[in-house]
Coordinates of C-alpha atoms and ligand atoms in Angstrom, one line a residue:
X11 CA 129.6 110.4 84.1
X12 CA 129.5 113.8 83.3
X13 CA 127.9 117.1 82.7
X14 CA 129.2 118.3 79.7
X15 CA 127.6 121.5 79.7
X16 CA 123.8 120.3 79.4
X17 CA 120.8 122.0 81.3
X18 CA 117.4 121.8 81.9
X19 CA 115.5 125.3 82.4
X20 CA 112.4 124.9 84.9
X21 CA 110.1 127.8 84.9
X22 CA 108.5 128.1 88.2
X23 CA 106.5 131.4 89.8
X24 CA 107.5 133.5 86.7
X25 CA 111.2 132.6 87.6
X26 CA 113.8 130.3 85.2
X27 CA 116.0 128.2 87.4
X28 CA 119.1 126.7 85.4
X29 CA 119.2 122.9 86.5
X30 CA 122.1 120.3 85.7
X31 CA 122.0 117.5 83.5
X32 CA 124.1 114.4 84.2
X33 CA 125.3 111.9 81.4
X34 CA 126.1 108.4 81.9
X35 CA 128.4 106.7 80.2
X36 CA 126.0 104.4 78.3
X37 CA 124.3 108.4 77.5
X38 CA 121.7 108.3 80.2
X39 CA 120.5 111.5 81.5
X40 CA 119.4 112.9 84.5
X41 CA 118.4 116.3 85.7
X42 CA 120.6 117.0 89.1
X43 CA 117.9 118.2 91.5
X44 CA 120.1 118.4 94.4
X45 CA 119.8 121.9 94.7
X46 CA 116.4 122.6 93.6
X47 CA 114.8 123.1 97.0
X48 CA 117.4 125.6 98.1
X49 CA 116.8 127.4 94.3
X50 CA 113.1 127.4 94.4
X51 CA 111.5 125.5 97.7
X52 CA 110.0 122.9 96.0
X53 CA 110.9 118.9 96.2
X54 CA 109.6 116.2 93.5
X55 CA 107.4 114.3 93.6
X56 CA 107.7 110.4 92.2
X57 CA 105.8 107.3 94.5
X58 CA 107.8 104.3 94.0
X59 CA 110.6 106.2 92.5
X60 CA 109.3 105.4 88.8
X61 CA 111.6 107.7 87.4
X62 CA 113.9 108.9 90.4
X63 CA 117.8 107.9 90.0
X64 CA 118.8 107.5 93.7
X65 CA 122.5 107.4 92.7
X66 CA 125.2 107.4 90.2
X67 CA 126.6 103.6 90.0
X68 CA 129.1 101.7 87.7
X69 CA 128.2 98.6 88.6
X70 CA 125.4 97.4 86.1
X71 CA 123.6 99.2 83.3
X72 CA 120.2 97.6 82.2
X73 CA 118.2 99.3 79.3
X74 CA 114.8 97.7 79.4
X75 CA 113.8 99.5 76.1
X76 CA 116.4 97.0 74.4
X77 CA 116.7 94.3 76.9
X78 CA 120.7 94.9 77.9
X79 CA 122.1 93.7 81.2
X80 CA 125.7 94.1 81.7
X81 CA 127.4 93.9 85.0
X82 CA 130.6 96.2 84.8
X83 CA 130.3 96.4 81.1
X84 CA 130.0 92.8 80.2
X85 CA 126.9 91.2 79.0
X86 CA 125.0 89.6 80.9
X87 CA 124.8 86.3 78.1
X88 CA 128.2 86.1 77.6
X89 CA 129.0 85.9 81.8
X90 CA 126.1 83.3 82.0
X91 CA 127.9 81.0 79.2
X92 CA 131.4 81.5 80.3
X93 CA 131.8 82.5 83.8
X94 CA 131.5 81.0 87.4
X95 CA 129.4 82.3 89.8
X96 CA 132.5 83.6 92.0
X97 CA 134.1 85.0 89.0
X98 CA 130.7 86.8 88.2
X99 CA 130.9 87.8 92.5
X100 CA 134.1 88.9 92.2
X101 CA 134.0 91.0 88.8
X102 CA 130.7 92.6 90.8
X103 CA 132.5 93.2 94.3
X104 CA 136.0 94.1 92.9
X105 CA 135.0 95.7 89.5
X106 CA 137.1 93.7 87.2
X107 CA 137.1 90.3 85.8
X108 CA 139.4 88.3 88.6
X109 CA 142.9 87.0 87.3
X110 CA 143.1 82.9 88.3
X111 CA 145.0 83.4 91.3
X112 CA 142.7 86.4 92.1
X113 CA 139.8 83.9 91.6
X114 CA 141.6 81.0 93.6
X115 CA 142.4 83.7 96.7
X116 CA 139.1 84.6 96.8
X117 CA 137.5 81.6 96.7
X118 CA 139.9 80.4 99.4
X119 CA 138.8 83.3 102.1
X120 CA 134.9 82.5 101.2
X121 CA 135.6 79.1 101.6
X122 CA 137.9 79.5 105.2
X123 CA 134.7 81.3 106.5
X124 CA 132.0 79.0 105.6
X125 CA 131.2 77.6 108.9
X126 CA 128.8 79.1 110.7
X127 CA 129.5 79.4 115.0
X128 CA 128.0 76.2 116.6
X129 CA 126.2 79.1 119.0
X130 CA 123.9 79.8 115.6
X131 CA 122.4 76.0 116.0
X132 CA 120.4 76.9 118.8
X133 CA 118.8 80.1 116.2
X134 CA 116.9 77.3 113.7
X135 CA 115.8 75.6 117.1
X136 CA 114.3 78.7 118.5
X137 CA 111.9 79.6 115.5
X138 CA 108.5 78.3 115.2
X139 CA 108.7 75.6 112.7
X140 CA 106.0 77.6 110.3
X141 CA 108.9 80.5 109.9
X142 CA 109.3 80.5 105.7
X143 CA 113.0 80.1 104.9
X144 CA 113.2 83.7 103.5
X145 CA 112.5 84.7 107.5
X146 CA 115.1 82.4 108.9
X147 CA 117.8 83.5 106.5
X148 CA 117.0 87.3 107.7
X149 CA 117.5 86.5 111.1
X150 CA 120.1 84.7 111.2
X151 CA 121.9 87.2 109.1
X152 CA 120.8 89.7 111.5
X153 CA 122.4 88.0 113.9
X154 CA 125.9 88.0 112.6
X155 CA 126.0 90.8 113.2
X156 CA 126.2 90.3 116.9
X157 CA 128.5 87.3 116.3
X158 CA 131.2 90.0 114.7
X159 CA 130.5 93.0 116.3
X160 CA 133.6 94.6 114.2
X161 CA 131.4 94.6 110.9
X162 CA 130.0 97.6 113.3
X163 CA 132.8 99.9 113.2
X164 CA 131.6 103.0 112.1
X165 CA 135.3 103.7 110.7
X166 CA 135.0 100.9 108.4
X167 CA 139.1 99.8 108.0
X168 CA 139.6 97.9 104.6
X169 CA 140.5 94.5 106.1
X170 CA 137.1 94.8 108.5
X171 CA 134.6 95.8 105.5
X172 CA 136.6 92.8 103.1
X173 CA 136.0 89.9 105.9
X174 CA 132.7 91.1 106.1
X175 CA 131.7 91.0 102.6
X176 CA 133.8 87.4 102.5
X177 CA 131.9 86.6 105.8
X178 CA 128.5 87.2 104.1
X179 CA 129.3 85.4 101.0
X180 CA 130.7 82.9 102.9
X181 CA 127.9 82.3 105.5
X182 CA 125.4 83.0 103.5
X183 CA 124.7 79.2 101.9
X184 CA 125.2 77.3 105.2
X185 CA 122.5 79.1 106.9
X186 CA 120.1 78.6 103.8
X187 CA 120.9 75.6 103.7
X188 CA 120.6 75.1 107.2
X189 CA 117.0 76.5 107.0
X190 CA 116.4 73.8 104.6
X191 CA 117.4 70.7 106.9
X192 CA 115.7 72.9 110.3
X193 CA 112.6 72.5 107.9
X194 CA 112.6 69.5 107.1
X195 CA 114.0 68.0 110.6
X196 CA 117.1 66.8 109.1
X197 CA 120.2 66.6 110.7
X198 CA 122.6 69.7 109.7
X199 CA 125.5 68.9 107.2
X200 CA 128.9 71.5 107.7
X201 CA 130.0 73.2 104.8
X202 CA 132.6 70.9 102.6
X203 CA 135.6 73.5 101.7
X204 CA 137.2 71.1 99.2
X205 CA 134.8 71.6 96.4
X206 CA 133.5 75.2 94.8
X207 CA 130.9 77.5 95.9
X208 CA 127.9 75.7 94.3
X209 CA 128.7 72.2 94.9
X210 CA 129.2 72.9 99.0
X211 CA 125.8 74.7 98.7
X212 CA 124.2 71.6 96.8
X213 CA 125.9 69.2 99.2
X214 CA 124.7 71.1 102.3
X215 CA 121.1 71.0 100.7
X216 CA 121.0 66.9 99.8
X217 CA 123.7 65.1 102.0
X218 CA 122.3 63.3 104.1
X219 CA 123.9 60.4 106.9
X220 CA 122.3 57.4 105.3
X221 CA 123.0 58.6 101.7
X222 CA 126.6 60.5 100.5
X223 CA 125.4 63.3 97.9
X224 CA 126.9 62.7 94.3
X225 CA 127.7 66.1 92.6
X226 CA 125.9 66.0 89.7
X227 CA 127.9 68.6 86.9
X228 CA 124.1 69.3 85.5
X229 CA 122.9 70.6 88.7
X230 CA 125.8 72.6 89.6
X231 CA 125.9 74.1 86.1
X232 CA 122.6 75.2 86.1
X233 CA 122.8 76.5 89.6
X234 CA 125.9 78.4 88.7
X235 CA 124.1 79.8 85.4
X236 CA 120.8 80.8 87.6
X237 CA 123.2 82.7 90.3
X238 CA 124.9 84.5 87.7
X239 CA 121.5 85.9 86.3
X240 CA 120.4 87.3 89.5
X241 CA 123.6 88.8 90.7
X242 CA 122.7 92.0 90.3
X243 CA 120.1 94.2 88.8
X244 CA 121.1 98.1 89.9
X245 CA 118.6 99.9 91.7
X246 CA 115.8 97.2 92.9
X247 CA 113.7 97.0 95.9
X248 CA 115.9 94.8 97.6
X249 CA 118.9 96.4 96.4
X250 CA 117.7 100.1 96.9
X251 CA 116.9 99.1 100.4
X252 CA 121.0 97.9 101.3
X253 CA 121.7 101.1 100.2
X254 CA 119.7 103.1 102.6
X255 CA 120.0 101.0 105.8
X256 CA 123.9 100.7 104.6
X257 CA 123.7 104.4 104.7
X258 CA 122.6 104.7 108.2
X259 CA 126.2 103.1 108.7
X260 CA 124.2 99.8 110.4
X261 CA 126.3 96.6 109.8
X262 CA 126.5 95.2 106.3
X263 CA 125.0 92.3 107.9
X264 CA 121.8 94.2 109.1
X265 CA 121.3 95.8 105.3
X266 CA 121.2 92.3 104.0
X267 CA 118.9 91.0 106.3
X268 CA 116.5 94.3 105.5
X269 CA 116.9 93.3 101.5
X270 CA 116.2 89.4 102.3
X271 CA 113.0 91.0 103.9
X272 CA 112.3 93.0 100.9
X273 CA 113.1 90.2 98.5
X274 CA 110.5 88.2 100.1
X275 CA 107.7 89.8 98.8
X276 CA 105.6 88.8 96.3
X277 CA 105.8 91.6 93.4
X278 CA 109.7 90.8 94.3
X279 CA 111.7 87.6 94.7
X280 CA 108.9 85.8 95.8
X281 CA 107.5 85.9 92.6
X282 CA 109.3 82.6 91.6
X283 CA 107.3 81.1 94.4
X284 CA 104.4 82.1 93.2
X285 CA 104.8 81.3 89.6
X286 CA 105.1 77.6 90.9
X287 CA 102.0 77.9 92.9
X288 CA 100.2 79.4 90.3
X289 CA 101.0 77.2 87.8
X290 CA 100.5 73.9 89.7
X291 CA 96.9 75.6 90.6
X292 CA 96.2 76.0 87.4
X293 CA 97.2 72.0 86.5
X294 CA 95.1 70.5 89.4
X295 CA 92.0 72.9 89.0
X296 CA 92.3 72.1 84.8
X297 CA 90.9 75.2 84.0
X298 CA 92.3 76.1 80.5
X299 CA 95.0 78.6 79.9
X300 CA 92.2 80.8 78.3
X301 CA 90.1 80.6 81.2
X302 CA 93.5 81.9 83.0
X303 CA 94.3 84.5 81.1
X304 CA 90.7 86.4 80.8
X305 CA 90.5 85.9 84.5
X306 CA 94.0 88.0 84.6
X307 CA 92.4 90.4 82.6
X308 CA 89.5 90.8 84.2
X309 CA 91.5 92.7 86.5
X310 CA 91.1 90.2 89.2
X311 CA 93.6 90.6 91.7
X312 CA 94.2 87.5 92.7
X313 CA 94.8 86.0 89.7
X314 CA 97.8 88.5 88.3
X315 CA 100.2 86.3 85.6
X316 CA 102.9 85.9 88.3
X317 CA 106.5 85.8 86.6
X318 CA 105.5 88.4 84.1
X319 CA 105.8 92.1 83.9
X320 CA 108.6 94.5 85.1
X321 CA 109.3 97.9 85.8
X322 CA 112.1 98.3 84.1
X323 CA 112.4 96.2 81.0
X324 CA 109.7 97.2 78.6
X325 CA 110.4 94.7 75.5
X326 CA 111.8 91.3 76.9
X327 CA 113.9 90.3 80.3
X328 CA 117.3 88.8 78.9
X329 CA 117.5 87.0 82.3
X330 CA 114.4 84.9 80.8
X331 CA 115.6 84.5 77.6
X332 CA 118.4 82.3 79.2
X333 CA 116.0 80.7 81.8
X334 CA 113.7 79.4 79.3
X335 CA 116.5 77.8 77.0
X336 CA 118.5 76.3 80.2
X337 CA 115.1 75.3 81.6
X338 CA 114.7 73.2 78.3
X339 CA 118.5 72.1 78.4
X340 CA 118.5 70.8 82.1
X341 CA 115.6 68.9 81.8
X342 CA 116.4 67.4 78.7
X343 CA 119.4 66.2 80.7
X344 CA 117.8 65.0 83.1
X345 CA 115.1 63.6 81.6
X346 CA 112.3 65.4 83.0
X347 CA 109.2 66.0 81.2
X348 CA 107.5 68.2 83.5
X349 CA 103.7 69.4 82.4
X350 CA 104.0 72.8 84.1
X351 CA 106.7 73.6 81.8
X352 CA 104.0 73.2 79.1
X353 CA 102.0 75.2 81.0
X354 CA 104.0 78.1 81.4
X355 CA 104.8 77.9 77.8
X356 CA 101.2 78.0 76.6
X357 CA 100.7 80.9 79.2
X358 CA 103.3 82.8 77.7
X359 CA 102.4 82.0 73.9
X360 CA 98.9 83.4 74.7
X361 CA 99.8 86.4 76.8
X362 CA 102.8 87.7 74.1
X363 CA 99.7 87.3 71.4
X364 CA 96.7 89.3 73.2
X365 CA 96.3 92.3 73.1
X366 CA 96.4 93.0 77.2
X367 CA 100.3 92.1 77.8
X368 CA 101.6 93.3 74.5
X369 CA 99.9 97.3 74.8
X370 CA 101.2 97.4 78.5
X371 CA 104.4 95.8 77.7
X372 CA 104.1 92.8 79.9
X373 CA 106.7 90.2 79.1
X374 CA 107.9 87.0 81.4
X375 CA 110.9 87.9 83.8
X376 CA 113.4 86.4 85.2
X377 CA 111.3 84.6 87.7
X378 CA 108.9 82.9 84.9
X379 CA 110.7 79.5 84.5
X380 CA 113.2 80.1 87.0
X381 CA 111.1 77.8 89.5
X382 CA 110.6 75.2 87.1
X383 CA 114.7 74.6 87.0
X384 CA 114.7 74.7 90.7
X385 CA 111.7 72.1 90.8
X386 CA 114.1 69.9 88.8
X387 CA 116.9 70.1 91.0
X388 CA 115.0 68.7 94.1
X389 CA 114.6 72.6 95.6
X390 CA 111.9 72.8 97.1
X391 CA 109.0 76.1 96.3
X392 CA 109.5 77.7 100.2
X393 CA 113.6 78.1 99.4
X394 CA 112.9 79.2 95.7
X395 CA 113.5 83.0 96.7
X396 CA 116.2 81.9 99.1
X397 CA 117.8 80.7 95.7
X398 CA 117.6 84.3 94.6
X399 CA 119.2 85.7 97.6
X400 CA 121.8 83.4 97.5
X401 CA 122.7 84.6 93.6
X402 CA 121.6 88.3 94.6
X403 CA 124.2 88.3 97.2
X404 CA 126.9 89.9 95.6
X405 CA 125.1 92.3 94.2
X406 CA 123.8 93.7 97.0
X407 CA 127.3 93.6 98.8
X408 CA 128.9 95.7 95.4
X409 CA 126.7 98.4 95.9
X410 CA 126.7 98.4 100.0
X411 CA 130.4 99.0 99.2
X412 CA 129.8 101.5 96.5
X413 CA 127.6 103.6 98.9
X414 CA 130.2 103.7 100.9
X415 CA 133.0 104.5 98.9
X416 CA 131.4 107.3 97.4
X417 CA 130.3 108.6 101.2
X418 CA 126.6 108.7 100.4
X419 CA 124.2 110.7 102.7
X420 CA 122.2 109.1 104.8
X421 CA 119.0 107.8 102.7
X422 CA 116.0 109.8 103.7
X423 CA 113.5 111.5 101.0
X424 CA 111.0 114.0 101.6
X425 CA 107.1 113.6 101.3
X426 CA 104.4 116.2 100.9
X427 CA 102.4 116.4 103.7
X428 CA 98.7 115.6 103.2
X429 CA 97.1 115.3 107.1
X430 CA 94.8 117.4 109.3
X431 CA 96.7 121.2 109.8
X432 CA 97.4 122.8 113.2
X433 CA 94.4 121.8 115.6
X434 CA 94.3 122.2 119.7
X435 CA 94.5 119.3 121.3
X436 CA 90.7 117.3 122.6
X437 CA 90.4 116.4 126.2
X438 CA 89.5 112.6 126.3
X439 CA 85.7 113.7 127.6
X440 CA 85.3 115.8 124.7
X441 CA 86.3 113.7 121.9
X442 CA 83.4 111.7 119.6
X443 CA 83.7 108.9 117.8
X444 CA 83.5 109.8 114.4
X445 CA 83.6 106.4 113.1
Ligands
CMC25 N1 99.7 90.4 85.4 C1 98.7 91.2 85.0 N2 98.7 92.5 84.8 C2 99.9 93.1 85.1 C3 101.0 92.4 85.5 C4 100.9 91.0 85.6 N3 101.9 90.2 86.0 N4 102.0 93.2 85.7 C5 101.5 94.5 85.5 N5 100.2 94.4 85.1 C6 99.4 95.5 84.6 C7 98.9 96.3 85.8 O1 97.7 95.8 86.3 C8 98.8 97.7 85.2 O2 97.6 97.7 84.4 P1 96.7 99.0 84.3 O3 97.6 100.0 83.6 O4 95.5 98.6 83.5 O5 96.4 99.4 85.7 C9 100.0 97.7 84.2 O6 100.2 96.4 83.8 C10 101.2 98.3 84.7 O7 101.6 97.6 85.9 P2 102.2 98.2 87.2 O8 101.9 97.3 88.3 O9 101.8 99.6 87.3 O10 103.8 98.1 86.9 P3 104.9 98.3 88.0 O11 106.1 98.7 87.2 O12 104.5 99.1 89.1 O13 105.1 96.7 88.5 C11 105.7 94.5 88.7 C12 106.0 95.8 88.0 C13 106.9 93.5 88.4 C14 105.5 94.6 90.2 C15 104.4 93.9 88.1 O14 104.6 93.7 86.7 C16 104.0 92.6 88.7 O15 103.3 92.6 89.7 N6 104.4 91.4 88.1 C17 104.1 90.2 88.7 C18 105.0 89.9 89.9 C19 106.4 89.5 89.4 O16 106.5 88.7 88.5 N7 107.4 90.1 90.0 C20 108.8 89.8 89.7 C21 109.5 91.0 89.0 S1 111.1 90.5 88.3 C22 112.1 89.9 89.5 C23 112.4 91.0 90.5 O17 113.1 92.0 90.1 O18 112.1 90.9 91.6

């Protein structure tokens, strides 16, 4: 990044003020407006940050105009085809592609800390058994950080913040997983350290006492492939959000719990839920995919084309480009013929011709067919955007430590004010109901 010698004038109150402009290195620019309320007084003003850059990053570059994703320079396609999901986690967290005995260290600490303290049991016990996964895995990641009350230290030594970040990619799968088998009723299987990141995960899920779990290469690959795709993806809700709580200096722990929350919603993660839901609805009611899609332009609420759409990428969602070919390849290879794949491919067809999606640049994302590969693989719809947190992870742990390495400010924007002015307070036997 750099200036090189680029401004923006802003005229304001018959005064020029001389602002800034910062260059990225992919030639992004941004007017620096970190002065401008001691310059001239005012703030900006942007609602859901459409076009605010909270922070300089080198982690990943997206352009949605042209549908690039790169994390740390490479592209997304080539990491999804050649990488593993801890290579991908420790190019992310460490900045470079690891060396194999880099990769084989790594792996080793995750691995070491993959257990989770036999205390934590007593956690999936105490919750009400309607809690959705997504709620279990934020407070039980919460609650790490009372089980390693050193992740707190506001100093943050080196050897503290790296068993941390191990810790959390380490803990992270046993405790979905765990939510998984608390849901279901099923006993709890421990985490198995002799086999990689994926297949423990898988194992965890499936294993059960009466029936040994088979690794099956298909699953893990496509697992690997669907991690990779949602390890990062900059400035998000869920991402943005470990970067202010992070910036409070609360635990790394306590940030990822506050983005599981925000990934959990709807217009977030939980879209791939939701594409599911819509898409079975849409079988068992047999309305058409016509009938769909005019209802979705009607501007009916409930009936928004989950999976599609995104603020950033205005053209097409690489992520989905891979989906939709490895949501073909796995279940061809498993030899599933599953007729809401056909669904969401006639949805898509129709929405990419009309008129509607194609003038407000609406194209499907990564959570489109993301739930159909996860249907194949025995995952259940509640753990869908578990899945995404789980791939997420490392993402969100980069830029935690990225905040902190460049000592970012503590988060906290500005607002105009909009209320009632200065009025004298109303004693309770004077006040009407106005309502
Ligand atoms: N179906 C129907 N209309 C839509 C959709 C959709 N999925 N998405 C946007 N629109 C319409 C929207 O109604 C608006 O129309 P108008 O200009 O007539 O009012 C226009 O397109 C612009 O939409 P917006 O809501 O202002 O755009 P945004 O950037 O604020 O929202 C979004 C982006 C992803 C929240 C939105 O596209 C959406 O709700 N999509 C469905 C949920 C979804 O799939 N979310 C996953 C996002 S990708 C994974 C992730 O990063 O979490």
């Amino acid at each position: 990044m750099s200036e090189q010698n680029k401004f923006a004038k802003l005229e304001y109150d018959g005064k020029v003020y001389t602002l800034p402009v910062i260059i990225g290195t992919e030639n992004e620019a941004a007017i620096d407006i970190s002065k401008l309320r001691d310059m001239t007084g005012l703030i900006t003003l942007d609602p859901g940050y459409k076009n605010t850059g909270s922070t300089q990053s080198a982690i990943t570059f997206l352009d949605g105009e042209t549908g690039i994703l790169r994390y740390r320079g490479y592209d997304i396609e080539e990491l999804a085809e050649h990488a593993s999901f801890m290579e991908v986690a420790c190019l992310l967290l460490f900045g470079d592609l690891p060396t194999q005995s880099q990769l084989t260290r790594f792996e080793k600490d995750v691995a070491e800390h993959s257990l989770l303290h036999e205390d934590m049991r007593k956690f999936f016990d105490a919750l009400p058994s309607t809690t959705h996964p997504m709620g279990v895995i934020a407070a039980m990641t919460s609650a790490l950080t009372s089980f390693y009350p050193r992740s707190l230290d506001p100093y943050r030594p080196p050897h503290e913040v790296y068993r941390t970040m191990v810790r959390s990619m380490a803990k992270l799968p046993t405790i979905a997983a765990w939510a998984y088998k608390a849901s279901k009723g099923h006993p709890f299987n421990y985490p198995d350290n002799t086999v990689d990141y994926c297949s423990r995960f898988l194992k965890m899920m499936f294993a059960m006492p009466t029936s040994p779990y088979e690794i099956d290469p298909v699953l893990v690959g496509a697992l690997n492939k669907l991690l990779i795709l949602h390890a990062d993806h900059e400035q998000n809700c869920s991402t943005s959000t470990v970067r202010i709580v992070g910036s409070s200096l609360a635990s790394l722990y306590s940030a990822i719990a506050a983005a599981i929350n925000a990934l959990g919603g709807p217009l977030h993660g939980g879209a791939n839920q939701e594409v599911l839901v819509m898409l079975r609805k849409i079988k068992e009611s047999g309305v058409s995919t016509k009938t769909f899609i005019d209802k979705v332009k009607s501007g009916d609420k409930s009936a928004r084309l989950m999976g599609f759409g995104h603020r950033v990428y205005k053209n097409f969602d690489p992520r989905a480009k891979i989906i939709k070919k490895a949501c073909d390849d796995v279940l061809n290879k498993l030899g599933i013929n599953d007729p809401l794949l056909g669904i969401a491919k006639e949805l898509e067809e129709a929405a990419l011709n009309d008129d509607y999606f194609v003038s407000r640049k609406l194209y499907p994302n990564v959570d489109f067919y993301s739930g159909i590969i996860y249907q194949a693989m025995n995952i259940p719809e509640e753990m869908f955007t578990v899945m995404f947190a789980l791939g997420r992870l490392p993402g969100w742990i980069a830029q935690w430590k990225e905040m902190l390495d460049m000592k970012q400010a503590i988060g906290r924007p500005r607002q105009v004010y909009i209320g009632a002015t200065q009025r004298a307070f109303v004693p309770m036997d004077k006040r009407v109901d106005t309502k």
